[in-house]
Short mmCIF file of C-alpha atoms and ligand atoms in Angstrom, two decimals:
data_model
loop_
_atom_site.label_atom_id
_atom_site.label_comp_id
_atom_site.label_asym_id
_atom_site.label_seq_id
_atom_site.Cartn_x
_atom_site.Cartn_y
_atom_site.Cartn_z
CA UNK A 1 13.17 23.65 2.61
CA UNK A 2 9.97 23.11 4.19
CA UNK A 3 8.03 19.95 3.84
CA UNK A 4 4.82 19.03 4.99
CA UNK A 5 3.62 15.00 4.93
CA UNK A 6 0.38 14.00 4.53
CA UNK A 7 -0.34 10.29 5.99
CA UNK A 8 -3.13 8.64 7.09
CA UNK A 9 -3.30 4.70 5.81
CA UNK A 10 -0.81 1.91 7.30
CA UNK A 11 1.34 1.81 3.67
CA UNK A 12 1.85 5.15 4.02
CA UNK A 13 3.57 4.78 7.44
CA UNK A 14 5.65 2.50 5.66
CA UNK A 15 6.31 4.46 2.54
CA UNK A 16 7.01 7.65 5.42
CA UNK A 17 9.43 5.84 7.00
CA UNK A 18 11.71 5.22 4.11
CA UNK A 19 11.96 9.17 3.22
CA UNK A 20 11.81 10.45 6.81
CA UNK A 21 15.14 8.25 7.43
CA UNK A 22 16.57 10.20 4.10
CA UNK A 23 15.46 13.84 5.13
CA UNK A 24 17.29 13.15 8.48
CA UNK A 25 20.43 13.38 6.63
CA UNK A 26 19.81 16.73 5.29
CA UNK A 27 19.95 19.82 7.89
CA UNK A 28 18.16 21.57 5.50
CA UNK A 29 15.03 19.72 5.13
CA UNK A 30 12.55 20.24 7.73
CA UNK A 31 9.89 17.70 7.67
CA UNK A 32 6.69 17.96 9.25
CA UNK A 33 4.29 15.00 9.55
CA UNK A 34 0.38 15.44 9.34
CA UNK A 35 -1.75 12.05 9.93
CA UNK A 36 -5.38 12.58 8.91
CA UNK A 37 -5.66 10.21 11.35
CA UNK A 38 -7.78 7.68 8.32
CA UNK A 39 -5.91 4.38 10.26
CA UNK A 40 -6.15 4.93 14.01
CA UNK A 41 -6.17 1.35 15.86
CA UNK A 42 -2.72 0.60 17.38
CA UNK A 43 -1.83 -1.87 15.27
CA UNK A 44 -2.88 -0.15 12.15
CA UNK A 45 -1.14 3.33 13.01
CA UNK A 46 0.79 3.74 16.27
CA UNK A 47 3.04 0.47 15.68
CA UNK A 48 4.42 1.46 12.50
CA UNK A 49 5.85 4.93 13.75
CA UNK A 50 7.18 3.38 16.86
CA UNK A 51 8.81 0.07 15.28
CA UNK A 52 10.34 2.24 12.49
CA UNK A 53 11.33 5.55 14.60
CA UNK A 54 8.87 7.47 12.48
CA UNK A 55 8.94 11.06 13.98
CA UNK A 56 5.74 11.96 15.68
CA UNK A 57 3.62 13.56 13.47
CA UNK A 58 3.11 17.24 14.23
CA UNK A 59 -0.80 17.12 13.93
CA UNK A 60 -3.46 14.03 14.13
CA UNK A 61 -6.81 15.49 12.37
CA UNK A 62 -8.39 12.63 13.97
CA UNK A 63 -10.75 11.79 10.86
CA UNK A 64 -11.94 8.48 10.04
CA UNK A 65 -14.75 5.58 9.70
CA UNK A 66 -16.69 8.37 7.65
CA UNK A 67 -18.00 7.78 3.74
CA UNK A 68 -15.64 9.06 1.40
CA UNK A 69 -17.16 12.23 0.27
CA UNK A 70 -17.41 13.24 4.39
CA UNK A 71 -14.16 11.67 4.95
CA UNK A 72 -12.38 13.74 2.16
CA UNK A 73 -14.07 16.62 2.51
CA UNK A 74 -13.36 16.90 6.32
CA UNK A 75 -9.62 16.24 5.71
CA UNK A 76 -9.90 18.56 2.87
CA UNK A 77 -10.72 21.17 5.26
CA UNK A 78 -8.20 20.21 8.06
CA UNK A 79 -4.87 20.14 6.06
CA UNK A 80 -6.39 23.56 4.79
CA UNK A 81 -5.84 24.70 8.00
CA UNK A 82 -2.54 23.47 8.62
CA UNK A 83 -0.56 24.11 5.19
CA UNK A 84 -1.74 27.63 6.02
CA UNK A 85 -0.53 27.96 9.47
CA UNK A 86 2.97 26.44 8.23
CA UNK A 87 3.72 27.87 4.96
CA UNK A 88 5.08 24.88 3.36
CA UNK A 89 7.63 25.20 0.39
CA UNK A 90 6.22 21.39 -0.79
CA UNK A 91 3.75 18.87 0.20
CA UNK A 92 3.90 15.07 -0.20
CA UNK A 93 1.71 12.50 -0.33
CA UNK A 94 1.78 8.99 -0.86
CA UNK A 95 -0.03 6.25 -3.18
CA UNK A 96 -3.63 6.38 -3.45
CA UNK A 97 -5.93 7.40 -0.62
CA UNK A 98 -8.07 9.45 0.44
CA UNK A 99 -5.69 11.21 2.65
CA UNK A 100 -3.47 11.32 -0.45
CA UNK A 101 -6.26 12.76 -2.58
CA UNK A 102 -7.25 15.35 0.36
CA UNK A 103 -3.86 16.74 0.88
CA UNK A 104 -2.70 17.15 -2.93
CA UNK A 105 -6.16 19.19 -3.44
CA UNK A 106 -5.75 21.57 -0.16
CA UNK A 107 -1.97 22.45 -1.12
CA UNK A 108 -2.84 22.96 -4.95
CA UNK A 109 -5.57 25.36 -4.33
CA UNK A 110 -2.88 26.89 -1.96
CA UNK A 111 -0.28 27.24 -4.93
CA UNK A 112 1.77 25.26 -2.82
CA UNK A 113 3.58 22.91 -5.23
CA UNK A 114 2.68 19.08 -4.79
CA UNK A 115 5.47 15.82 -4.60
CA UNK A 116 3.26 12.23 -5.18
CA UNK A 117 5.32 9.48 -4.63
CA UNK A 118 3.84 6.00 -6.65
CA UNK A 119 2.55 8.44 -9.36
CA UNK A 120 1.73 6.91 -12.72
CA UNK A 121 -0.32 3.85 -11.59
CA UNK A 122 -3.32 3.05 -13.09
CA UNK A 123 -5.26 0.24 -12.58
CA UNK A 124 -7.69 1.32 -15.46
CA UNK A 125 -10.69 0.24 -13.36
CA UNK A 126 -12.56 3.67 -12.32
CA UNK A 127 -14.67 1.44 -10.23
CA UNK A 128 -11.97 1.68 -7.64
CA UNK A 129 -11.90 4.60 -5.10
CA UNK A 130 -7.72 4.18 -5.25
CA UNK A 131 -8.34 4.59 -9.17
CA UNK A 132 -10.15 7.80 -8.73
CA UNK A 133 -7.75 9.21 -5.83
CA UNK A 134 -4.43 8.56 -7.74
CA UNK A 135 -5.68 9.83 -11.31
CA UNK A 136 -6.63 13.33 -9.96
CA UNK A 137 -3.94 13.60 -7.72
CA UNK A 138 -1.37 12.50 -10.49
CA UNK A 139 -2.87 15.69 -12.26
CA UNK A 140 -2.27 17.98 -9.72
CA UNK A 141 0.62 16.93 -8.57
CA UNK A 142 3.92 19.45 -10.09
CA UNK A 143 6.47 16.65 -9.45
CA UNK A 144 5.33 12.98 -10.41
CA UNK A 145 7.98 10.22 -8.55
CA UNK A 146 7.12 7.18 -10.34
CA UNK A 147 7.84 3.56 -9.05
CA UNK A 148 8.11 1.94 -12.37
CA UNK A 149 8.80 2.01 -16.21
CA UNK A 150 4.75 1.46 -16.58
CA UNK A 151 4.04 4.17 -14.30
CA UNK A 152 6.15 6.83 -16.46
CA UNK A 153 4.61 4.94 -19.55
CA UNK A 154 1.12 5.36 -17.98
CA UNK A 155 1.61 9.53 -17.39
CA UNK A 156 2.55 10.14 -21.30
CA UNK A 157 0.01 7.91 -22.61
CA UNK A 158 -2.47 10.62 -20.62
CA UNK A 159 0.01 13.51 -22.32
CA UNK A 160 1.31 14.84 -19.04
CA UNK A 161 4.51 15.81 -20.72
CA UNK A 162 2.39 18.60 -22.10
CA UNK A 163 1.87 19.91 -18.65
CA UNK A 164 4.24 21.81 -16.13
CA UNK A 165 5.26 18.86 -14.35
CA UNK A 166 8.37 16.85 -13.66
CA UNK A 167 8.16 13.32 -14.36
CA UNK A 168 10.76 11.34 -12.08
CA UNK A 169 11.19 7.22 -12.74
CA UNK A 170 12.51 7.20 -9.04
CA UNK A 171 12.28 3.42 -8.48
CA UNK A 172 9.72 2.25 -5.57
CA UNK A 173 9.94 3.14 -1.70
CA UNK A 174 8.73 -0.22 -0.57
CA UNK A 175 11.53 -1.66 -1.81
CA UNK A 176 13.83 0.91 0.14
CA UNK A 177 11.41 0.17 3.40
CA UNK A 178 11.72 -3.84 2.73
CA UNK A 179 15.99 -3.98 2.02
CA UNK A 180 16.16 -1.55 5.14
CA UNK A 181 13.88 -3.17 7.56
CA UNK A 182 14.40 -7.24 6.49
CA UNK A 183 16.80 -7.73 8.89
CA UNK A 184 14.46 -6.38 12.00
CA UNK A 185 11.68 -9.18 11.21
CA UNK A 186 10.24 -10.21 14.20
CA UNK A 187 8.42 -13.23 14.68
CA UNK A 188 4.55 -12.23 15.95
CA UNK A 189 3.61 -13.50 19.42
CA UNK A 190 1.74 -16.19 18.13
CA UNK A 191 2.21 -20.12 17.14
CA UNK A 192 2.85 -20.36 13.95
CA UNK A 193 2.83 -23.94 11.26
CA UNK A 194 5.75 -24.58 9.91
CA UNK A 195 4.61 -24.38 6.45
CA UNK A 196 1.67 -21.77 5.33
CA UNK A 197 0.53 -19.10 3.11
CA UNK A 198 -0.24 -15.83 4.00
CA UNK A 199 -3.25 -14.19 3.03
CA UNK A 200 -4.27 -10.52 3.13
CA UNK A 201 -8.41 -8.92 1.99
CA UNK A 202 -9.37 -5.42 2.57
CA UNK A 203 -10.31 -3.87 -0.91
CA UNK A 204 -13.56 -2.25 -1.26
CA UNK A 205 -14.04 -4.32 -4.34
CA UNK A 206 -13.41 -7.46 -2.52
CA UNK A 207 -15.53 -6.46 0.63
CA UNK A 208 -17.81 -4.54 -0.69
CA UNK A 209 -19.40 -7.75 -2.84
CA UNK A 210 -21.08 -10.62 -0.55
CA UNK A 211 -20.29 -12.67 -4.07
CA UNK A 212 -16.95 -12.28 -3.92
CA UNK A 213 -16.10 -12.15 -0.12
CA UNK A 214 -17.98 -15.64 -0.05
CA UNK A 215 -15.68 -17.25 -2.66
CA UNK A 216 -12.19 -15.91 -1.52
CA UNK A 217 -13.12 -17.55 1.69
CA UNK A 218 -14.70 -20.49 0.14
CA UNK A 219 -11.37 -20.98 -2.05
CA UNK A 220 -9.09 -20.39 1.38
CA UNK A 221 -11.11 -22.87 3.19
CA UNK A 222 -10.77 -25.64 0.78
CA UNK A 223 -6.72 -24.54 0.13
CA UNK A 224 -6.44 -24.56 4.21
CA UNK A 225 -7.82 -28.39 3.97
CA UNK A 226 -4.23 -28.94 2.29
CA UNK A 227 -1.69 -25.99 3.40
CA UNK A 228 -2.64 -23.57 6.37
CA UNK A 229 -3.26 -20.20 5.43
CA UNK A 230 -2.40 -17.46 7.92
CA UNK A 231 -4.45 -14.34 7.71
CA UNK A 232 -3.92 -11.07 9.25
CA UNK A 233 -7.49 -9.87 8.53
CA UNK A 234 -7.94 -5.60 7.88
CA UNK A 235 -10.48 -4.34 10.53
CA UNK A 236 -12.99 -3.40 7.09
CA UNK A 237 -12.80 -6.92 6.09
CA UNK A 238 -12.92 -8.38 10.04
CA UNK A 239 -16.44 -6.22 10.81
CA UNK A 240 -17.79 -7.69 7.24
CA UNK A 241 -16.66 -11.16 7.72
CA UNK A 242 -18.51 -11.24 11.31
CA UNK A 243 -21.56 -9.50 9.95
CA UNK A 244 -22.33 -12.09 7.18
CA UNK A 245 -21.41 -14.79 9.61
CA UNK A 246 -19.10 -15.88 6.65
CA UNK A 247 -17.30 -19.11 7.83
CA UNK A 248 -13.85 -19.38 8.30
CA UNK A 249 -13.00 -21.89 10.74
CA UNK A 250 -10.11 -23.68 8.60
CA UNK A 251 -8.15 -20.36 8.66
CA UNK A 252 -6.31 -19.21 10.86
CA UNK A 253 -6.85 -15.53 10.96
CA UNK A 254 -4.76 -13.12 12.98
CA UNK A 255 -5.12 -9.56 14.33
CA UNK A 256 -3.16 -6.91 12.03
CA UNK A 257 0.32 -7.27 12.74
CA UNK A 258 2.81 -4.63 12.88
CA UNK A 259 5.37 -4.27 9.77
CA UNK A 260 8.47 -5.83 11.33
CA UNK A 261 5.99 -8.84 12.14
CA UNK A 262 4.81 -8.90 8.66
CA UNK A 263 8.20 -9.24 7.54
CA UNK A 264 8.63 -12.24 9.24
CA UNK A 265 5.29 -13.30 7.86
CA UNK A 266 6.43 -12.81 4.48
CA UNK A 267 9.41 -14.80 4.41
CA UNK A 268 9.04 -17.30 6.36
CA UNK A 269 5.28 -18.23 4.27
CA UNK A 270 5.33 -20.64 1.16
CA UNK A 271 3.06 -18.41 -1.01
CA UNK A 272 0.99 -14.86 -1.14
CA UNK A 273 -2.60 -14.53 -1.51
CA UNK A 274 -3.74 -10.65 -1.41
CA UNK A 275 -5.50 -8.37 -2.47
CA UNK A 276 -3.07 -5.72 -1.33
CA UNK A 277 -1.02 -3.61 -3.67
CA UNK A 278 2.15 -3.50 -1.19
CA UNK A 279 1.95 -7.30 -0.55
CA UNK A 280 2.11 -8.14 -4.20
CA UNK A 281 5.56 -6.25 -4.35
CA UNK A 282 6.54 -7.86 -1.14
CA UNK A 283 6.05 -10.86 -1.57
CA UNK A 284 8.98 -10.64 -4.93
CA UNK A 285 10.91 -8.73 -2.58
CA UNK A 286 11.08 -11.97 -0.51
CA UNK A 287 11.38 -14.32 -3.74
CA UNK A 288 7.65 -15.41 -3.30
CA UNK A 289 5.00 -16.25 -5.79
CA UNK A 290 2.22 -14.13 -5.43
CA UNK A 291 -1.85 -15.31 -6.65
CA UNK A 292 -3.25 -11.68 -6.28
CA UNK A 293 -7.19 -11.32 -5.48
CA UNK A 294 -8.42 -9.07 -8.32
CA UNK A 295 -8.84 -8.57 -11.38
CA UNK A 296 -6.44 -5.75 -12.83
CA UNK A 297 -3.26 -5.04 -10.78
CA UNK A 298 -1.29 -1.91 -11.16
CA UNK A 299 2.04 -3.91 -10.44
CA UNK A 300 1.30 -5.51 -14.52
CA UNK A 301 5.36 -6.10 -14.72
CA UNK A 302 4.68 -8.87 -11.79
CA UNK A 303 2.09 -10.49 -13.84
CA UNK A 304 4.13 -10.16 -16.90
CA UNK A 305 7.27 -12.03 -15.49
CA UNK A 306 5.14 -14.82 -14.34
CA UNK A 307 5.86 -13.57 -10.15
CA UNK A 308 2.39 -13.00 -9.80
CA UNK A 309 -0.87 -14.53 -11.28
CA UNK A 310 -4.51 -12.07 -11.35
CA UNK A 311 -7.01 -15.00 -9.94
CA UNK A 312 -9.75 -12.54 -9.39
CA UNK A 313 -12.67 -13.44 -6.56
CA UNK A 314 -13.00 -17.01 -8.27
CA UNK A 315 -12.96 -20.24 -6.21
CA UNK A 316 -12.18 -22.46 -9.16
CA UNK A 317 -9.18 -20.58 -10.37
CA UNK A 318 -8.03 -19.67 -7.09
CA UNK A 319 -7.44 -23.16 -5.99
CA UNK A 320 -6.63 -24.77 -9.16
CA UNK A 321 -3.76 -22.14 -9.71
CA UNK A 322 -2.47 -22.73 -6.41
CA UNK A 323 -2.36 -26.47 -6.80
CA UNK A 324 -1.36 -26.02 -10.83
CA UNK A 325 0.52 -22.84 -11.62
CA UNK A 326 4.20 -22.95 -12.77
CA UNK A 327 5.68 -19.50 -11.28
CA UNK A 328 8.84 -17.93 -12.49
CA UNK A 329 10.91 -18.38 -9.38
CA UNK A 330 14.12 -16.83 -10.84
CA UNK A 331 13.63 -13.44 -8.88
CA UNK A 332 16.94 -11.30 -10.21
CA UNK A 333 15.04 -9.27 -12.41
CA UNK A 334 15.26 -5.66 -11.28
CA UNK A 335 11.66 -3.92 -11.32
CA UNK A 336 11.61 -1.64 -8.46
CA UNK A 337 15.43 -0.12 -8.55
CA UNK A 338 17.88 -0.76 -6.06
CA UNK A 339 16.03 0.88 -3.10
CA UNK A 340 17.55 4.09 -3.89
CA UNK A 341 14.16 5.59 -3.99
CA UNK A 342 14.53 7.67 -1.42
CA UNK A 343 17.85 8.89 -2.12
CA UNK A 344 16.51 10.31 -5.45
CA UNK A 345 13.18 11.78 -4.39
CA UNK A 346 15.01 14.08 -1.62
CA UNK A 347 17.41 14.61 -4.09
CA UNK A 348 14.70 15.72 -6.79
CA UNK A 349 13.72 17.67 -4.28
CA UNK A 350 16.41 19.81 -3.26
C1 LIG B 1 -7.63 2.46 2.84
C2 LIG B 1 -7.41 2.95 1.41
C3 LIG B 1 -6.90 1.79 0.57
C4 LIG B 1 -5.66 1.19 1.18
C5 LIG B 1 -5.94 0.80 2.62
C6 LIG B 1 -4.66 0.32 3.27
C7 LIG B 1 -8.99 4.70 0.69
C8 LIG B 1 -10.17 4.98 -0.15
N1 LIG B 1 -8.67 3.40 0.82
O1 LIG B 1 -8.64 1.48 2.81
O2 LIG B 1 -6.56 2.28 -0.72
O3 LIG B 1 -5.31 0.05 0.45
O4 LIG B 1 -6.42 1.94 3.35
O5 LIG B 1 -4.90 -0.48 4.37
O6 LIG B 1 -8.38 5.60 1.20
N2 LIG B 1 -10.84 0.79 10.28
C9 LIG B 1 -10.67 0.44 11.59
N3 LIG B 1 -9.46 0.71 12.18
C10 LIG B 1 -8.44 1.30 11.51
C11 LIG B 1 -8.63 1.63 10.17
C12 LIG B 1 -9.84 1.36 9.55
O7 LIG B 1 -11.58 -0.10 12.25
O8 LIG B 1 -7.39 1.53 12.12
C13 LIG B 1 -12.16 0.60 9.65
C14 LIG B 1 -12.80 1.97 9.41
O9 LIG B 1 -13.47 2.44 10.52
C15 LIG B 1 -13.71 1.69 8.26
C16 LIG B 1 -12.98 0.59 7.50
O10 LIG B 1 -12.02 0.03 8.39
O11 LIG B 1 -14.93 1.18 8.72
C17 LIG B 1 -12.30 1.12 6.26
O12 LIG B 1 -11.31 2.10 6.56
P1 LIG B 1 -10.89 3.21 5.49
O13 LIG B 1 -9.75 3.99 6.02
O14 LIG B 1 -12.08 3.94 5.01
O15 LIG B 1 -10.42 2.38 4.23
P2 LIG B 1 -9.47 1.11 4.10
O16 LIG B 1 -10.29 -0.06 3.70
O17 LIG B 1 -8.59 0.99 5.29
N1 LIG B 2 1.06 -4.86 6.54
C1 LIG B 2 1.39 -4.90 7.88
N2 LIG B 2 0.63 -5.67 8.73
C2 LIG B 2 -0.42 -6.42 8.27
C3 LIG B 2 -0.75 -6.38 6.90
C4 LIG B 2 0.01 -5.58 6.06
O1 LIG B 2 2.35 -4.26 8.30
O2 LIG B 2 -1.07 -7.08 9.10
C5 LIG B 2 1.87 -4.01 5.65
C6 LIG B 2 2.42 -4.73 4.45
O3 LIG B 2 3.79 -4.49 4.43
C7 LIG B 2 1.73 -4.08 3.28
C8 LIG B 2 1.41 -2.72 3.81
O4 LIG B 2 1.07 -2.97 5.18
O5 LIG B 2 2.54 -3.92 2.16
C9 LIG B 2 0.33 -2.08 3.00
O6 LIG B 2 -0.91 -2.19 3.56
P1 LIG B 2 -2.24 -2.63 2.85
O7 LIG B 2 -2.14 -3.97 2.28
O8 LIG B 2 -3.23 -2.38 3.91
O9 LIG B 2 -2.46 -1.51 1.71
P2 LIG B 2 -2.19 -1.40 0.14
O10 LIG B 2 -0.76 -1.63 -0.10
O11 LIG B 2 -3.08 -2.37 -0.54
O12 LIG B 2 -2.62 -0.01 -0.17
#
């Protein structure tokens, strides 16, 4: 069986990882990697396939920094290109992007039938360009690997057992990638506090609003005043942050680092701040309690065990639940599966 990969954003590498390691064990799988290219810095692409021995991807399309109708469109065009030069029998694609959106739609019109792994979320906010991408590609996808009990619950409230798909409750490849790589941590080249909380910002909704940039950074500057808070700031949020002069001197922000670094980020950090939908999951992997930076997560279980709490882009509540908020620290609840994820979506597959 022929597969062709569509990646382009740094969780995908992640989420590519996990299932490239599980094809490898199967002769009869032949994988072949496409990066739109969307991520393209070193540390936001080339570390993760070299840290986690992800094959080299057969094609780069090279497309990025464009709006999202240009951005789509040209990646639209490219995969085009390549699904017809090599005949897939499936494609896959990952989460929520615009790379995921781009290659579901060029293999569909193609008749080639479409895998999305992380199917079912919804955030309900249509406001969101993730919203958007994962709703259509949900419906054109033919086999629907969903991370989570909501996610399934999510597809039949929208009646998709009424179309020809398969529905698959597969468990979530993050937590495959975070069991398999935990023990490779690596501590980044940089001094670190003893004692801090890591921070993450790079959604559009986040970004996007001077209002709300001003008061995440607002809240992390008065938390930093207390507890240092490490940030390894996204390149979007980086260019904003220096073109509204917004000040951050009490935090100590950080280049991107590459996934085995964030690793050791994560678990050696007192506490998660993000607006990131990986590092919300992450930081229960690692038995941390999460405040995430919006408000609506698709991840509702960790909200609904107490793991996580939804503080929005308000200074108030972002520093009084940090100094006030009983978490649930009892973290043997099982929400994600065992990290058999992969295991089943190759099986699924075959
Ligand atoms: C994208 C995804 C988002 C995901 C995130 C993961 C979409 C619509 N959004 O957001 O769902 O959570 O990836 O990180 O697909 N940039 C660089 N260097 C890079 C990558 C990006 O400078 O290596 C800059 C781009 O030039 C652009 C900005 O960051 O100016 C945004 O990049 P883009 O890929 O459009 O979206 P993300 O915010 O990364
Ligand atoms: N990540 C990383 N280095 C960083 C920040 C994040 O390796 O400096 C990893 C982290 O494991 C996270 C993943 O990248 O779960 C997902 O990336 P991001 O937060 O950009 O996207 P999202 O999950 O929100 O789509």
């Amino acid at each position: 069986m022929k597969i062709i990969t569509i990646v382009g954003a740094r969780p995908q590498f992640i989420k590519a990882a996990a299932l490239s390691r599980e094809f490898a064990k199967h002769p009869d799988i032949e994988e072949v990697i496409v990066h739109t290219g969307q991520h393209y810095d070193p540390n936001m692409s080339g570390i993760f396939f070299r840290q986690m021995e992800i094959p080299e991807p057969h094609y780069n399309l090279h497309i990025n920094g464009l709006s999202h109708g240009a951005m789509t469109g040209q990646m639209l065009e490219k995969i085009e290109e390549v699904l017809l030069a090599g005949k897939p029998d499936r494609v896959l694609v990952y989460g929520d992007t615009n790379s995921t959106l781009a290659g579901a739609l060029a293999a569909k019109k193609l008749h080639i039938k479409v895998a999305h792994v992380e199917a079912g979320l919804r955030s309900y906010n249509m406001d969101m360009p993730e919203e958007i991408n994962r709703i259509l590609t949900d419906r054109i996808s033919d086999i629907l690997f969903c991370p989570t009990g909501t996610a399934v619950r999510n597809l039949h409230k929208e009646a998709f057992e009424s179309f020809d798909v398969q529905i698959v409750r597969s468990g979530d490849i993050m937590q495959d990638a975070a069991l398999y790589y935990a023990s490779k941590a690596r501590k980044p080249n940089l001094e670190l506090p003893g004692k801090y909380i890591l921070a993450t910002l790079h959604r559009a909704e986040n970004t996007d609003n001077t209002l709300r940039l001003r008061a995440i950074f607002e809240a992390f500057n008065i938390i930093a005043e207390t507890m240092p808070v490490v940030l390894p700031l996204h390149p979007r949020t980086a260019k904003i942050v220096q073109k509204l002069k917004i000040n951050t001197d009490k935090i100590k922000i950080i280049e991107p680092v590459g996934y085995f670094e964030i690793l050791y980020l994560l678990q050696h950090s007192v506490m998660v701040m993000t607006d990131s939908g990986g590092m919300q999951k992450e930081a229960f992997f690692f038995a941390k309690p999460c405040m995430t930076l919006r408000d609506e997560t698709e991840w509702v279980e960790l909200v609904e065990h107490n793991f996580n709490v939804l503080v929005g882009a308000d200074k108030d509540k972002i520093v009084n639940t940090y100094h006030n908020h009983r978490f649930n620290r009892d973290y043997t609840v099982d929400l994600y599966g065992n990290g058999n994820a992969a295991k089943k979506i190759v099986e699924t597959l075959m």
